[in-house]
mmCIF file of C-alpha atoms in Angstrom:
data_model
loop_
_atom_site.group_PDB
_atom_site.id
_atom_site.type_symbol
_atom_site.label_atom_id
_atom_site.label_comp_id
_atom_site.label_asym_id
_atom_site.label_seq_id
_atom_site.Cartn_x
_atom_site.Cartn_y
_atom_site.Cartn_z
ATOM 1 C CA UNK A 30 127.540 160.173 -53.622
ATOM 2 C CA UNK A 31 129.886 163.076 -53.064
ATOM 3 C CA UNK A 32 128.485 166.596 -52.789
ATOM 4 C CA UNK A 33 128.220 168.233 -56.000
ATOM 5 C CA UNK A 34 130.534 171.276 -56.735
ATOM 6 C CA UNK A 35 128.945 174.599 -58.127
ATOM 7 C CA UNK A 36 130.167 178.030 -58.708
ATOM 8 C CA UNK A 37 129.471 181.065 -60.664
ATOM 9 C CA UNK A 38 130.449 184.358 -61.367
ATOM 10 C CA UNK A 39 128.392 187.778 -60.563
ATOM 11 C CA UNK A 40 126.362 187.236 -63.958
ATOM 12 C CA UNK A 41 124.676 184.029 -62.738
ATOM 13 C CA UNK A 42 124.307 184.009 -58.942
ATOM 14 C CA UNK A 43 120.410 184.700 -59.326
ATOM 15 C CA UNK A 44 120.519 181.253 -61.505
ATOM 16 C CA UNK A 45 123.117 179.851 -59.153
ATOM 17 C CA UNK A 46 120.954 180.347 -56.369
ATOM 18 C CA UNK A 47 117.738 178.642 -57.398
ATOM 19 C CA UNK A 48 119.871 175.538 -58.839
ATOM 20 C CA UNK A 49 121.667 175.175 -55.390
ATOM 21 C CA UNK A 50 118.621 175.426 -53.477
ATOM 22 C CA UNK A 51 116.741 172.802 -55.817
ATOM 23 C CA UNK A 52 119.246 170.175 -55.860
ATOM 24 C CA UNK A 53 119.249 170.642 -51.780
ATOM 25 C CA UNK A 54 115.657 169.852 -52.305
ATOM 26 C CA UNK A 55 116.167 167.052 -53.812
ATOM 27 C CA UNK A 56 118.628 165.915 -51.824
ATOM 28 C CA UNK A 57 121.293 166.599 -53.461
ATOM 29 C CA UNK A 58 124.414 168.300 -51.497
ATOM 30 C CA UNK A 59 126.240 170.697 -52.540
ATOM 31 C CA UNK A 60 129.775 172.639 -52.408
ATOM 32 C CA UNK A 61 129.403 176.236 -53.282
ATOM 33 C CA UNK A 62 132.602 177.486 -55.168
ATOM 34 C CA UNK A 63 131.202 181.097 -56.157
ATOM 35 C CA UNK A 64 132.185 184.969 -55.809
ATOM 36 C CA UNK A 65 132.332 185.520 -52.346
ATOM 37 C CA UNK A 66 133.941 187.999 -50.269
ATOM 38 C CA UNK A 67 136.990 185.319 -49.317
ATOM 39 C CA UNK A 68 137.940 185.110 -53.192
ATOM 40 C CA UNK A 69 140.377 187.118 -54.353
ATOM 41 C CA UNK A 70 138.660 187.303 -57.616
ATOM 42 C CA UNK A 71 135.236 187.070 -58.858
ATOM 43 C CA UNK A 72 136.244 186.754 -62.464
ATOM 44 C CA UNK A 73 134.634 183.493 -64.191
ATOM 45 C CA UNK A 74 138.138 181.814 -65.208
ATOM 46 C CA UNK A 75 139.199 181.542 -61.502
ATOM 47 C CA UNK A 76 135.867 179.662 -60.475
ATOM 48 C CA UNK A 77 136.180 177.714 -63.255
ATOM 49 C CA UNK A 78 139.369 176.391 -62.059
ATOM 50 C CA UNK A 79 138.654 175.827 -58.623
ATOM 51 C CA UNK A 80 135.166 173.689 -59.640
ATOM 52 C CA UNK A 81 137.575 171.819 -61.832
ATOM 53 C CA UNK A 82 140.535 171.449 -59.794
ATOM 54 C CA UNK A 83 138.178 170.140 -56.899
ATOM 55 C CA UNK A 84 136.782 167.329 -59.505
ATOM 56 C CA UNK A 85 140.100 166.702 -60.366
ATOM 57 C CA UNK A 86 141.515 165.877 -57.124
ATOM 58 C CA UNK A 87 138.570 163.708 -56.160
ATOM 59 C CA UNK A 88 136.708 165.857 -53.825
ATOM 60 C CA UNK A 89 133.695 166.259 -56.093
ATOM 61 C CA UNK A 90 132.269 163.980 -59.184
ATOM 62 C CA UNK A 91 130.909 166.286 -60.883
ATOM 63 C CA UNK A 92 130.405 169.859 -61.086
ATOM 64 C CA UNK A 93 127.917 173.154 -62.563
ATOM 65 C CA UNK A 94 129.351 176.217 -63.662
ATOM 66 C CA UNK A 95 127.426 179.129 -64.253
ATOM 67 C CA UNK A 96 127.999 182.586 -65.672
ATOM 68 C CA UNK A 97 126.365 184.769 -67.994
ATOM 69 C CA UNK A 98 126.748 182.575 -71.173
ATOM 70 C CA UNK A 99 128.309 179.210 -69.768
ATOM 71 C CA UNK A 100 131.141 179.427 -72.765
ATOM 72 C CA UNK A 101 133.908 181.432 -70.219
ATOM 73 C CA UNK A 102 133.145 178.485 -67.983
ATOM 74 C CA UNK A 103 133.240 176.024 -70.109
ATOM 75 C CA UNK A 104 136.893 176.778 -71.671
ATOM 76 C CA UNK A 105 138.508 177.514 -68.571
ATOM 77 C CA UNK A 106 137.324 174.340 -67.242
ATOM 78 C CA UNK A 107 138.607 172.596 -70.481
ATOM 79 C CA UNK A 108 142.096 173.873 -69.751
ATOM 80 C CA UNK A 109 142.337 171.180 -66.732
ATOM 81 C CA UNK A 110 143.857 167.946 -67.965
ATOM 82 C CA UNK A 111 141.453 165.637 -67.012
ATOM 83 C CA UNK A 112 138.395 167.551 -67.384
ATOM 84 C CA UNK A 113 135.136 167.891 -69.762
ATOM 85 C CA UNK A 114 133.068 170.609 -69.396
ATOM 86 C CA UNK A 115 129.954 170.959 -71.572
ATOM 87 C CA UNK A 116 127.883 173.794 -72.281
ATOM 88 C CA UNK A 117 124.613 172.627 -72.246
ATOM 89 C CA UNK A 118 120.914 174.904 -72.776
ATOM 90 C CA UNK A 119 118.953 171.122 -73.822
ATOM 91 C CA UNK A 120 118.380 168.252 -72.481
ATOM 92 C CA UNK A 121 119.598 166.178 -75.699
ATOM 93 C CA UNK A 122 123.062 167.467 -75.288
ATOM 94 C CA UNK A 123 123.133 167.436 -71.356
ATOM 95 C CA UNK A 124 122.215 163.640 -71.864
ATOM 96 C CA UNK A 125 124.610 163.418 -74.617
ATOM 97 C CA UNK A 126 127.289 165.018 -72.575
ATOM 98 C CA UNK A 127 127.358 162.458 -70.157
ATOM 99 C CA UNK A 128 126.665 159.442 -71.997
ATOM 100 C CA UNK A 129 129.060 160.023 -74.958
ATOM 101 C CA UNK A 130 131.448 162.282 -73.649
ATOM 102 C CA UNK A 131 131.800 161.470 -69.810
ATOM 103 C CA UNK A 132 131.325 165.524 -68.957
ATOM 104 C CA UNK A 133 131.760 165.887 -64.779
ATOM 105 C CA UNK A 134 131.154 169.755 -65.767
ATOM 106 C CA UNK A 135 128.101 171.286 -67.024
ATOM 107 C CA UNK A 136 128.005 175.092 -67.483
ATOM 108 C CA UNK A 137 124.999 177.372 -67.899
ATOM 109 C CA UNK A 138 124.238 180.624 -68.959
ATOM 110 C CA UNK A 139 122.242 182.384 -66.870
ATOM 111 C CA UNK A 140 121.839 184.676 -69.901
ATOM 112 C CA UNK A 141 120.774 182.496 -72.130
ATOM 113 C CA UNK A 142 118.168 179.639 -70.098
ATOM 114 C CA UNK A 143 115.497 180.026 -67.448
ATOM 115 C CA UNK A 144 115.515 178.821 -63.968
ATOM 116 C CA UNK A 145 112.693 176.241 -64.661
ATOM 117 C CA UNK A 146 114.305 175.064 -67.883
ATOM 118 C CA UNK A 147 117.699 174.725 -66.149
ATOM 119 C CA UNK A 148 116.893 172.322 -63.690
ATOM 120 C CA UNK A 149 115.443 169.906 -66.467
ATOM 121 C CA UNK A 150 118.541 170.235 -68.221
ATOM 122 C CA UNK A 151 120.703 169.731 -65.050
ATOM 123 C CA UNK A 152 118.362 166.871 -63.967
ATOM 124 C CA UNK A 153 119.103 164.667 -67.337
ATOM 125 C CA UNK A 154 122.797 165.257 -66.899
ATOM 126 C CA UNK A 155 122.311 164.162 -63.657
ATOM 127 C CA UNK A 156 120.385 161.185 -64.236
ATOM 128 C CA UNK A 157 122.548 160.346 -67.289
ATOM 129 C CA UNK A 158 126.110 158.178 -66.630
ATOM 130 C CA UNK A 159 128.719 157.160 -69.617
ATOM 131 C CA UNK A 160 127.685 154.660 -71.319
ATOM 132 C CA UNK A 161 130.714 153.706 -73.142
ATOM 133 C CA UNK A 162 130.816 151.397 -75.817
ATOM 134 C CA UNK A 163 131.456 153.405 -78.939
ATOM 135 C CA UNK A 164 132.232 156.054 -77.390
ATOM 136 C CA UNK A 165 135.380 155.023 -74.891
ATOM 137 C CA UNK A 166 137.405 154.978 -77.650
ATOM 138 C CA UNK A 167 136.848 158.355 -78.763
ATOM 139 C CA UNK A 168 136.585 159.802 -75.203
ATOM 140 C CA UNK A 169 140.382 157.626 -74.624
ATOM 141 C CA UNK A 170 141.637 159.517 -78.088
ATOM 142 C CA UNK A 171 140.528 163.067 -76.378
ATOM 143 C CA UNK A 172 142.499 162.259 -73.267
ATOM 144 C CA UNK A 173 145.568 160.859 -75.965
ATOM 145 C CA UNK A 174 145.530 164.311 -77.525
ATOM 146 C CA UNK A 175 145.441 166.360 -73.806
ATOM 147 C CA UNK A 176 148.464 164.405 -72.922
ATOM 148 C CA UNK A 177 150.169 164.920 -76.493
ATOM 149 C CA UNK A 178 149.936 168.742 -76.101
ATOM 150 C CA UNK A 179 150.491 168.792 -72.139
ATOM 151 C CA UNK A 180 154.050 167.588 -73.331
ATOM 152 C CA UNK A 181 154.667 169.125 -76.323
#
């Protein structure tokens, strides 16, 4: 399994911190993408795009973004053809994001969910792959409508 990509912005390091060094616990390794005095910016949109950009060109699977709400993260990573980014705060839609939607992003607010709490969440998206079925279809007409704009 490749190592799993993380960043976050100066809202979430405190959460950003305990997730990396729980997944490292688990044996999980991990890329860290965050603020950090080699970026030239610490602002949420550019660690979006490097988490996403690094999934995109294969160096990562998958990929957690946090910041103070997880939405910022969550639409910037959107914005990279290719890529699905979920917010997720449960472990319903963290499974669901996965399963139905093939998500390699989650993004968390570190505003908005505890440490203890996150980790559960994380762990079901983690421990959840795409199922398919019913849902290829819809997650092929998403990728039809990101090429329709990209050329429009």
């Amino acid at each position: 399994m490749l190592p799993i990509a993380i960043g976050c912005d100066d809202a979430a390091v405190n959460l950003k911190n305990t997730l990396v060094e729980w997944l490292e616990s688990i044996g999980i390794k991990v890329v860290d993408y965050s603020t950090d005095a080699n970026r030239e910016s610490n602002y949420y949109p550019d660690i979006a795009w490097s988490v996403g950009q690094a999934i995109k060109e294969g160096k990562h699977e998958r990929g957690i973004l946090v910041c103070g709400t997880g939405i910022g993260m969550a639409i910037t990573a959107n914005k990279i053809p290719g890529i699905r980014a979920a917010q997720c705060h449960d472990t319903f839609s963290a499974e669901r994001a996965r399963k139905s939607n093939d998500a390699q992003i989650i993004t968390l607010g570190e505003r908005v969910i505890g440490p203890e709490l996150a980790k559960t969440v994380v762990k079901a998206w983690l421990d959840s792959e795409f199922s398919g079925g019913g849902s290829t279809p819809k997650v092929e007409r998403i990728s039809y409508y990101e090429k329709k704009a990209i050329s429009s």
